[in-house]
Amino acid sequence: MRIKLLGPAALAAALGGALLLNTSVLPTTTARAETNRAAETAAPSTSDADPAARRAAATPVGANGQLAVCGTKLCNSQGNPIQLRGMSTHGTQWYPHCLTSGSLNALAQDWKADVLRVSTYVQEGGYETNPQHFTNLANSLIQQATDRGMYVIVDWHMLTPGDPHSNLSKARQFFTDIANRNKDKNNILYEIANEPSGVSWSRIKSYAEQIIPTIRGIDTNAPVLVGTRAWSSFGVSEGANESEVVNNPVRASNIMYTFHFYADSHRDEYLATLSRAADKLPVFVTEFGTQNYAGEGNNDFAMSQRYLDLMASKKISWTNWNFSDDHRTGAVFKTGTCNNPGSWTGMAPLKPAGVWIRERIMSPDAFPVG
């Protein structure tokens, strides 16, 4: 599948999240402007509550509460299937300066995103170089997303080596630390292996069945997202398909399986696999792009829309790659935006892919009522 994007080394540890760690934010997300945002009616009545309570009820987390897997769907606290839509960060070792109070306000309030995926790379100048630093960065982003009423995917962004067992001890430590800090929140999802590759499904399953108990021993409620074979393609990129997961699922409850696609590279075979898999398994598309598998090149918006239509029809949640100003076409912001931010809102700071995905995130959620 996709060769993971490499960011400029100059932005590595030196930036270190100095801007990110400024956690000053507006009060919990302001009331959403569009009255057709169904979340505003999904929450219990707050007509007699104070303004802060009304604002909280209007956010995705306020409307839906603690999530759980029910059958093949992701469901809210009332047991109703929902679809979350949002963005994935790029690696926090490269682009912490794109994750500021202003940009996250824009994501929550202008884009009206439901979810932020926080991508902590393991290698490539990431977690293994300074575990405490990158754990702190993840916790800061988790809190900032929480303050804005968004859900958070904690992404253990293993890529190379492709065997998740290679980083098993590091993963245990990371998820222990993150879960201990955030176990009382109701907006967390744990993604335990970004893109396994070059290993069998049974090997990935073995890893999952060791990491999930680590998380469950601390946080008993949060859904866990399990990466699939061949760069989270259900094995398609290595000649397999979803049947190996269907026939040999992870022995754990409240879990989902991840699928990644890049529309200009991954065509009908991948789309069909996603459709079949979602009829039999709970699936979360934690990463996709409108470009080729490297997140660059031309945007194929027509193929991307076919995927989005399928995901809407089956309530498959998704996060788009990526919320940065990387030079590749898959980054939503124009190159240089994060170093010289003016306004983060609207279309002016966005590349074509950013304009396209913002419009689709902004469309009403239609969260179920009651």
Tab-separated table of C-alpha atoms in Angstrom:
chain	number	residue	atom	x	y	z
A	1	MET	CA	0.000	0.000	0.000
A	2	ARG	CA	1.171	3.547	0.547
A	3	ILE	CA	4.754	4.490	1.380
A	4	LYS	CA	4.236	6.610	4.473
A	5	LEU	CA	4.913	10.311	4.098
A	6	LEU	CA	8.227	11.649	5.349
A	7	GLY	CA	8.276	15.213	6.653
A	8	PRO	CA	11.231	17.558	6.578
A	9	ALA	CA	13.852	16.684	9.149
A	10	ALA	CA	14.353	20.307	9.999
A	11	LEU	CA	11.043	20.280	11.767
A	12	ALA	CA	11.952	17.340	13.964
A	13	ALA	CA	12.719	17.571	17.644
A	14	ALA	CA	13.611	21.251	17.623
A	15	LEU	CA	10.003	22.296	17.205
A	16	GLY	CA	9.229	19.645	19.786
A	17	GLY	CA	5.663	20.843	20.283
A	18	ALA	CA	6.500	24.191	21.875
A	19	LEU	CA	3.470	25.704	20.259
A	20	LEU	CA	1.424	22.580	20.765
A	21	LEU	CA	1.872	22.597	24.505
A	22	ASN	CA	0.082	25.925	24.759
A	23	THR	CA	-3.253	24.527	25.757
A	24	SER	CA	-5.121	27.804	26.113
A	25	VAL	CA	-8.387	27.340	24.299
A	26	LEU	CA	-11.777	28.829	24.011
A	27	PRO	CA	-14.407	27.418	26.338
A	28	THR	CA	-15.816	24.113	25.146
A	29	THR	CA	-16.805	24.441	21.511
A	30	THR	CA	-19.060	27.376	20.683
A	31	ALA	CA	-22.585	26.610	19.588
A	32	ARG	CA	-22.603	25.406	16.033
A	33	ALA	CA	-23.830	27.973	13.547
A	34	GLU	CA	-25.867	25.677	11.345
A	35	THR	CA	-29.243	24.900	12.892
A	36	ASN	CA	-29.403	21.785	10.739
A	37	ARG	CA	-26.503	20.298	12.692
A	38	ALA	CA	-28.505	17.421	14.129
A	39	ALA	CA	-26.214	17.094	17.121
A	40	GLU	CA	-27.880	20.142	18.596
A	41	THR	CA	-31.130	18.238	19.000
A	42	ALA	CA	-29.629	14.861	19.781
A	43	ALA	CA	-28.506	15.734	23.293
A	44	PRO	CA	-30.842	15.985	26.287
A	45	SER	CA	-32.671	19.277	26.520
A	46	THR	CA	-30.568	22.098	27.905
A	47	SER	CA	-33.184	24.821	27.626
A	48	ASP	CA	-32.939	25.464	31.336
A	49	ALA	CA	-29.177	24.987	31.516
A	50	ASP	CA	-26.484	27.627	31.394
A	51	PRO	CA	-24.846	28.617	28.075
A	52	ALA	CA	-21.775	26.462	28.709
A	53	ALA	CA	-23.969	23.375	29.071
A	54	ARG	CA	-25.770	24.185	25.842
A	55	ARG	CA	-22.448	24.591	24.024
A	56	ALA	CA	-21.202	21.260	25.370
A	57	ALA	CA	-24.364	19.476	24.256
A	58	ALA	CA	-23.866	20.788	20.711
A	59	THR	CA	-20.475	19.100	20.252
A	60	PRO	CA	-20.017	15.591	18.826
A	61	VAL	CA	-19.059	14.202	22.242
A	62	GLY	CA	-21.861	16.107	23.960
A	63	ALA	CA	-24.360	14.675	21.507
A	64	ASN	CA	-23.134	11.077	21.563
A	65	GLY	CA	-21.202	10.403	24.772
A	66	GLN	CA	-19.212	7.222	25.269
A	67	LEU	CA	-18.942	5.179	22.081
A	68	ALA	CA	-19.033	1.412	21.802
A	69	VAL	CA	-19.065	-1.180	19.055
A	70	CYS	CA	-22.504	-2.724	18.477
A	71	GLY	CA	-22.573	-5.452	15.862
A	72	THR	CA	-20.717	-4.098	12.837
A	73	LYS	CA	-21.278	-0.426	13.736
A	74	LEU	CA	-19.849	2.250	15.986
A	75	CYS	CA	-22.649	3.327	18.313
A	76	ASN	CA	-23.267	6.207	20.662
A	77	SER	CA	-24.247	6.005	24.328
A	78	GLN	CA	-27.900	5.444	23.342
A	79	GLY	CA	-26.901	2.428	21.217
A	80	ASN	CA	-27.535	4.177	17.892
A	81	PRO	CA	-25.087	3.677	14.997
A	82	ILE	CA	-23.206	6.848	14.050
A	83	GLN	CA	-20.547	7.948	11.590
A	84	LEU	CA	-17.627	10.154	12.695
A	85	ARG	CA	-15.771	12.309	10.158
A	86	GLY	CA	-12.548	14.186	10.765
A	87	MET	CA	-8.832	14.574	10.181
A	88	SER	CA	-5.573	12.835	11.002
A	89	THR	CA	-2.526	14.807	12.013
A	90	HIS	CA	0.759	14.228	10.255
A	91	GLY	CA	3.610	12.959	12.429
A	92	THR	CA	3.894	15.055	15.567
A	93	GLN	CA	7.676	14.938	15.295
A	94	TRP	CA	7.460	16.961	12.072
A	95	TYR	CA	4.378	19.169	12.230
A	96	PRO	CA	3.575	20.198	15.811
A	97	HIS	CA	3.462	23.813	14.621
A	98	CYS	CA	0.372	22.941	12.547
A	99	LEU	CA	-1.462	21.898	15.705
A	100	THR	CA	-2.131	25.145	17.530
A	101	SER	CA	-5.030	26.585	19.458
A	102	GLY	CA	-6.072	28.444	16.310
A	103	SER	CA	-5.875	25.488	13.918
A	104	LEU	CA	-7.702	23.169	16.304
A	105	ASN	CA	-10.395	25.800	16.868
A	106	ALA	CA	-10.816	25.931	13.089
A	107	LEU	CA	-11.036	22.138	12.859
A	108	ALA	CA	-13.687	21.927	15.558
A	109	GLN	CA	-15.699	25.072	14.881
A	110	ASP	CA	-15.198	26.020	11.224
A	111	TRP	CA	-14.752	22.546	9.733
A	112	LYS	CA	-17.101	21.049	12.377
A	113	ALA	CA	-15.001	17.886	12.629
A	114	ASP	CA	-16.131	15.072	14.905
A	115	VAL	CA	-12.762	13.420	15.463
A	116	LEU	CA	-9.016	14.090	15.452
A	117	ARG	CA	-6.534	11.272	14.875
A	118	VAL	CA	-3.269	11.947	16.736
A	119	SER	CA	-0.432	10.210	14.864
A	120	THR	CA	2.541	9.341	17.049
A	121	TYR	CA	5.174	7.790	14.795
A	122	VAL	CA	7.261	5.118	16.467
A	123	GLN	CA	10.315	5.358	14.243
A	124	GLU	CA	11.446	8.115	11.819
A	125	GLY	CA	12.434	10.491	14.598
A	126	GLY	CA	9.313	9.739	16.613
A	127	TYR	CA	8.464	8.036	19.908
A	128	GLU	CA	11.528	5.835	20.199
A	129	THR	CA	13.828	8.892	20.263
A	130	ASN	CA	12.143	10.447	23.313
A	131	PRO	CA	9.184	8.502	24.721
A	132	GLN	CA	8.271	11.025	27.399
A	133	HIS	CA	8.296	13.948	24.997
A	134	PHE	CA	6.031	12.278	22.447
A	135	THR	CA	3.707	10.939	25.125
A	136	ASN	CA	3.367	14.486	26.422
A	137	LEU	CA	2.604	15.749	22.908
A	138	ALA	CA	-0.082	13.119	22.464
A	139	ASN	CA	-1.628	13.930	25.845
A	140	SER	CA	-1.638	17.643	25.019
A	141	LEU	CA	-3.461	17.052	21.743
A	142	ILE	CA	-5.903	14.671	23.396
A	143	GLN	CA	-6.775	17.322	25.964
A	144	GLN	CA	-7.105	20.080	23.394
A	145	ALA	CA	-9.441	17.970	21.265
A	146	THR	CA	-11.412	17.053	24.384
A	147	ASP	CA	-11.792	20.714	25.307
A	148	ARG	CA	-13.334	21.289	21.892
A	149	GLY	CA	-15.811	18.417	22.131
A	150	MET	CA	-14.138	16.167	19.557
A	151	TYR	CA	-13.349	12.455	19.732
A	152	VAL	CA	-9.682	11.446	19.610
A	153	ILE	CA	-8.002	8.467	17.967
A	154	VAL	CA	-4.676	7.705	19.649
A	155	ASP	CA	-2.691	6.362	16.695
A	156	TRP	CA	0.399	4.208	17.371
A	157	HIS	CA	1.889	4.981	13.993
A	158	MET	CA	4.077	1.950	13.384
A	159	LEU	CA	5.157	1.615	9.775
A	160	THR	CA	8.690	0.270	9.337
A	161	PRO	CA	9.345	-2.390	10.514
A	162	GLY	CA	5.971	-3.730	9.441
A	163	ASP	CA	5.729	-6.397	12.150
A	164	PRO	CA	3.956	-4.792	15.125
A	165	HIS	CA	5.726	-7.222	17.454
A	166	SER	CA	8.956	-5.322	16.729
A	167	ASN	CA	7.644	-2.485	18.903
A	168	LEU	CA	5.600	-4.532	21.359
A	169	SER	CA	7.335	-3.357	24.537
A	170	LYS	CA	7.243	0.272	23.397
A	171	ALA	CA	3.546	-0.055	22.553
A	172	ARG	CA	2.799	-1.477	25.985
A	173	GLN	CA	4.517	1.472	27.647
A	174	PHE	CA	2.893	4.073	25.406
A	175	PHE	CA	-0.641	2.773	25.815
A	176	THR	CA	-0.155	2.261	29.555
A	177	ASP	CA	0.892	5.885	29.925
A	178	ILE	CA	-1.822	7.262	27.641
A	179	ALA	CA	-4.586	5.164	29.185
A	180	ASN	CA	-3.605	6.066	32.733
A	181	ARG	CA	-3.755	9.753	31.857
A	182	ASN	CA	-7.026	9.613	29.904
A	183	LYS	CA	-9.003	6.686	31.318
A	184	ASP	CA	-11.755	8.923	32.710
A	185	LYS	CA	-12.485	10.578	29.370
A	186	ASN	CA	-15.388	9.395	27.220
A	187	ASN	CA	-13.989	10.452	23.827
A	188	ILE	CA	-10.957	8.168	23.301
A	189	LEU	CA	-10.347	5.436	20.726
A	190	TYR	CA	-7.038	3.531	20.692
A	191	GLU	CA	-5.492	2.591	17.329
A	192	ILE	CA	-2.867	0.029	18.228
A	193	ALA	CA	-1.070	-0.613	14.910
A	194	ASN	CA	-1.224	1.872	12.050
A	195	GLU	CA	-0.112	-0.155	9.012
A	196	PRO	CA	1.257	-3.661	9.525
A	197	SER	CA	2.962	-5.093	6.449
A	198	GLY	CA	4.969	-8.117	5.401
A	199	VAL	CA	3.470	-10.291	8.148
A	200	SER	CA	0.549	-12.679	8.361
A	201	TRP	CA	-2.811	-11.826	9.846
A	202	SER	CA	-2.190	-14.369	12.605
A	203	ARG	CA	0.932	-12.428	13.590
A	204	ILE	CA	-1.016	-9.149	13.760
A	205	LYS	CA	-3.798	-10.861	15.716
A	206	SER	CA	-1.259	-12.186	18.228
A	207	TYR	CA	0.023	-8.650	18.790
A	208	ALA	CA	-3.499	-7.278	19.236
A	209	GLU	CA	-4.352	-9.942	21.789
A	210	GLN	CA	-1.372	-8.828	23.862
A	211	ILE	CA	-1.878	-5.052	23.625
A	212	ILE	CA	-5.647	-4.942	24.096
A	213	PRO	CA	-5.486	-6.421	27.643
A	214	THR	CA	-2.905	-3.759	28.533
A	215	ILE	CA	-5.406	-1.054	27.595
A	216	ARG	CA	-8.435	-2.851	29.024
A	217	GLY	CA	-6.706	-3.222	32.377
A	218	ILE	CA	-6.800	0.567	32.669
A	219	ASP	CA	-9.538	1.856	30.364
A	220	THR	CA	-12.383	-0.622	30.151
A	221	ASN	CA	-14.709	1.390	27.918
A	222	ALA	CA	-12.840	2.864	24.964
A	223	PRO	CA	-13.067	1.124	21.583
A	224	VAL	CA	-9.811	-0.323	20.231
A	225	LEU	CA	-8.957	-0.151	16.525
A	226	VAL	CA	-6.869	-2.996	15.103
A	227	GLY	CA	-4.715	-2.557	11.987
A	228	THR	CA	-5.082	-5.159	9.258
A	229	ARG	CA	-2.669	-6.934	6.959
A	230	ALA	CA	-0.837	-5.187	4.085
A	231	TRP	CA	-0.885	-1.553	5.210
A	232	SER	CA	-4.378	-1.910	6.675
A	233	SER	CA	-5.942	-3.028	3.396
A	234	PHE	CA	-7.486	-6.246	4.780
A	235	GLY	CA	-4.639	-7.938	2.927
A	236	VAL	CA	-5.590	-6.755	-0.572
A	237	SER	CA	-2.191	-5.147	-1.198
A	238	GLU	CA	-0.540	-8.518	-0.537
A	239	GLY	CA	-3.028	-10.652	-2.487
A	240	ALA	CA	-5.431	-11.564	0.324
A	241	ASN	CA	-8.821	-10.241	1.403
A	242	GLU	CA	-11.018	-9.690	4.433
A	243	SER	CA	-11.929	-13.382	4.780
A	244	GLU	CA	-8.845	-14.110	6.878
A	245	VAL	CA	-10.097	-11.657	9.508
A	246	VAL	CA	-13.708	-12.794	9.237
A	247	ASN	CA	-12.623	-16.407	9.779
A	248	ASN	CA	-10.106	-15.657	12.532
A	249	PRO	CA	-11.156	-12.502	14.413
A	250	VAL	CA	-9.305	-10.981	17.333
A	251	ARG	CA	-10.502	-12.479	20.613
A	252	ALA	CA	-11.706	-9.276	22.242
A	253	SER	CA	-14.869	-7.207	22.457
A	254	ASN	CA	-15.497	-3.562	21.608
A	255	ILE	CA	-12.970	-3.548	18.769
A	256	MET	CA	-12.971	-2.419	15.152
A	257	TYR	CA	-10.670	-3.167	12.232
A	258	THR	CA	-8.986	-0.446	10.209
A	259	PHE	CA	-8.883	0.072	6.464
A	260	HIS	CA	-6.748	2.607	4.569
A	261	PHE	CA	-7.055	3.716	0.962
A	262	TYR	CA	-5.665	6.321	-1.426
A	263	ALA	CA	-8.224	6.845	-4.138
A	264	ASP	CA	-5.927	7.504	-7.097
A	265	SER	CA	-4.107	4.204	-6.463
A	266	HIS	CA	-6.697	1.983	-4.800
A	267	ARG	CA	-9.539	1.373	-7.171
A	268	ASP	CA	-12.509	-0.948	-7.467
A	269	GLU	CA	-10.931	-3.998	-5.839
A	270	TYR	CA	-10.247	-2.021	-2.674
A	271	LEU	CA	-13.673	-0.367	-2.722
A	272	ALA	CA	-15.352	-3.755	-3.061
A	273	THR	CA	-13.266	-5.162	-0.227
A	274	LEU	CA	-14.293	-2.323	2.070
A	275	SER	CA	-17.930	-2.856	1.179
A	276	ARG	CA	-17.825	-6.609	1.851
A	277	ALA	CA	-15.803	-6.259	5.031
A	278	ALA	CA	-18.160	-3.662	6.506
A	279	ASP	CA	-21.073	-6.074	6.121
A	280	LYS	CA	-19.316	-8.626	8.333
A	281	LEU	CA	-16.923	-6.678	10.561
A	282	PRO	CA	-16.874	-3.338	12.394
A	283	VAL	CA	-14.602	-1.132	10.239
A	284	PHE	CA	-13.103	2.321	10.796
A	285	VAL	CA	-11.241	4.033	7.920
A	286	THR	CA	-8.593	5.796	9.985
A	287	GLU	CA	-6.611	7.036	7.003
A	288	PHE	CA	-7.355	7.880	3.382
A	289	GLY	CA	-6.398	10.372	0.715
A	290	THR	CA	-7.654	11.606	-2.613
A	291	GLN	CA	-4.186	11.110	-4.185
A	292	ASN	CA	-1.886	8.160	-4.833
A	293	TYR	CA	-0.599	5.794	-2.141
A	294	ALA	CA	2.199	8.222	-1.216
A	295	GLY	CA	-0.295	11.006	-0.558
A	296	GLU	CA	0.887	13.000	-3.551
A	297	GLY	CA	0.123	13.505	-7.227
A	298	ASN	CA	-3.224	14.388	-8.727
A	299	ASN	CA	-6.428	14.308	-6.726
A	300	ASP	CA	-9.047	11.837	-7.896
A	301	PHE	CA	-12.108	13.407	-6.351
A	302	ALA	CA	-14.536	11.253	-8.345
A	303	MET	CA	-13.141	7.982	-6.996
A	304	SER	CA	-12.850	9.516	-3.542
A	305	GLN	CA	-16.527	10.443	-3.638
A	306	ARG	CA	-17.437	6.845	-4.454
A	307	TYR	CA	-15.655	5.808	-1.256
A	308	LEU	CA	-17.334	8.548	0.778
A	309	ASP	CA	-20.765	7.599	-0.557
A	310	LEU	CA	-20.177	3.978	0.430
A	311	MET	CA	-18.956	4.968	3.892
A	312	ALA	CA	-21.964	7.229	4.417
A	313	SER	CA	-24.382	4.481	3.381
A	314	LYS	CA	-22.814	1.980	5.810
A	315	LYS	CA	-21.958	4.467	8.572
A	316	ILE	CA	-18.240	3.791	8.309
A	317	SER	CA	-16.354	6.455	10.241
A	318	TRP	CA	-13.273	8.062	8.718
A	319	THR	CA	-10.338	10.421	9.145
A	320	ASN	CA	-8.521	11.999	6.215
A	321	TRP	CA	-4.716	12.243	5.857
A	322	ASN	CA	-3.506	14.907	6.759
A	323	PHE	CA	-3.891	18.130	8.790
A	324	SER	CA	-0.569	19.785	7.948
A	325	ASP	CA	1.159	21.990	5.363
A	326	ASP	CA	3.471	19.285	4.018
A	327	HIS	CA	4.475	19.933	0.402
A	328	ARG	CA	2.536	16.930	-0.911
A	329	THR	CA	-0.954	17.372	-2.320
A	330	GLY	CA	-2.480	15.301	0.489
A	331	ALA	CA	-1.735	17.915	3.168
A	332	VAL	CA	-4.747	20.210	3.534
A	333	PHE	CA	-2.878	23.492	4.128
A	334	LYS	CA	-0.831	25.376	1.559
A	335	THR	CA	2.889	24.950	2.140
A	336	GLY	CA	4.156	27.544	4.612
A	337	THR	CA	0.780	28.144	6.253
A	338	CYS	CA	1.814	26.696	9.600
A	339	ASN	CA	4.931	28.862	9.866
A	340	ASN	CA	3.042	32.052	9.034
A	341	PRO	CA	-0.558	31.481	10.018
A	342	GLY	CA	-3.069	34.202	9.388
A	343	SER	CA	-6.576	32.906	9.635
A	344	TRP	CA	-6.930	29.119	9.808
A	345	THR	CA	-10.585	29.302	8.795
A	346	GLY	CA	-12.282	29.252	5.428
A	347	MET	CA	-10.810	28.142	2.118
A	348	ALA	CA	-7.978	30.660	1.726
A	349	PRO	CA	-5.253	28.628	3.516
A	350	LEU	CA	-6.229	25.342	1.865
A	351	LYS	CA	-4.957	23.301	-1.060
A	352	PRO	CA	-7.580	21.762	-3.386
A	353	ALA	CA	-7.673	18.561	-1.323
A	354	GLY	CA	-8.248	20.650	1.795
A	355	VAL	CA	-11.113	22.580	0.229
A	356	TRP	CA	-12.714	19.319	-0.899
A	357	ILE	CA	-12.445	17.457	2.391
A	358	ARG	CA	-13.440	20.455	4.540
A	359	GLU	CA	-16.684	20.745	2.578
A	360	ARG	CA	-17.468	17.084	3.248
A	361	ILE	CA	-16.617	17.236	6.929
A	362	MET	CA	-18.791	20.355	7.300
A	363	SER	CA	-21.938	18.669	5.956
A	364	PRO	CA	-24.454	17.887	8.719
A	365	ASP	CA	-23.753	14.772	10.779
A	366	ALA	CA	-27.388	13.773	11.239
A	367	PHE	CA	-26.566	12.098	14.539
A	368	PRO	CA	-29.577	9.993	15.585
A	369	VAL	CA	-31.986	11.457	18.103
A	370	GLY	CA	-33.119	9.373	21.081
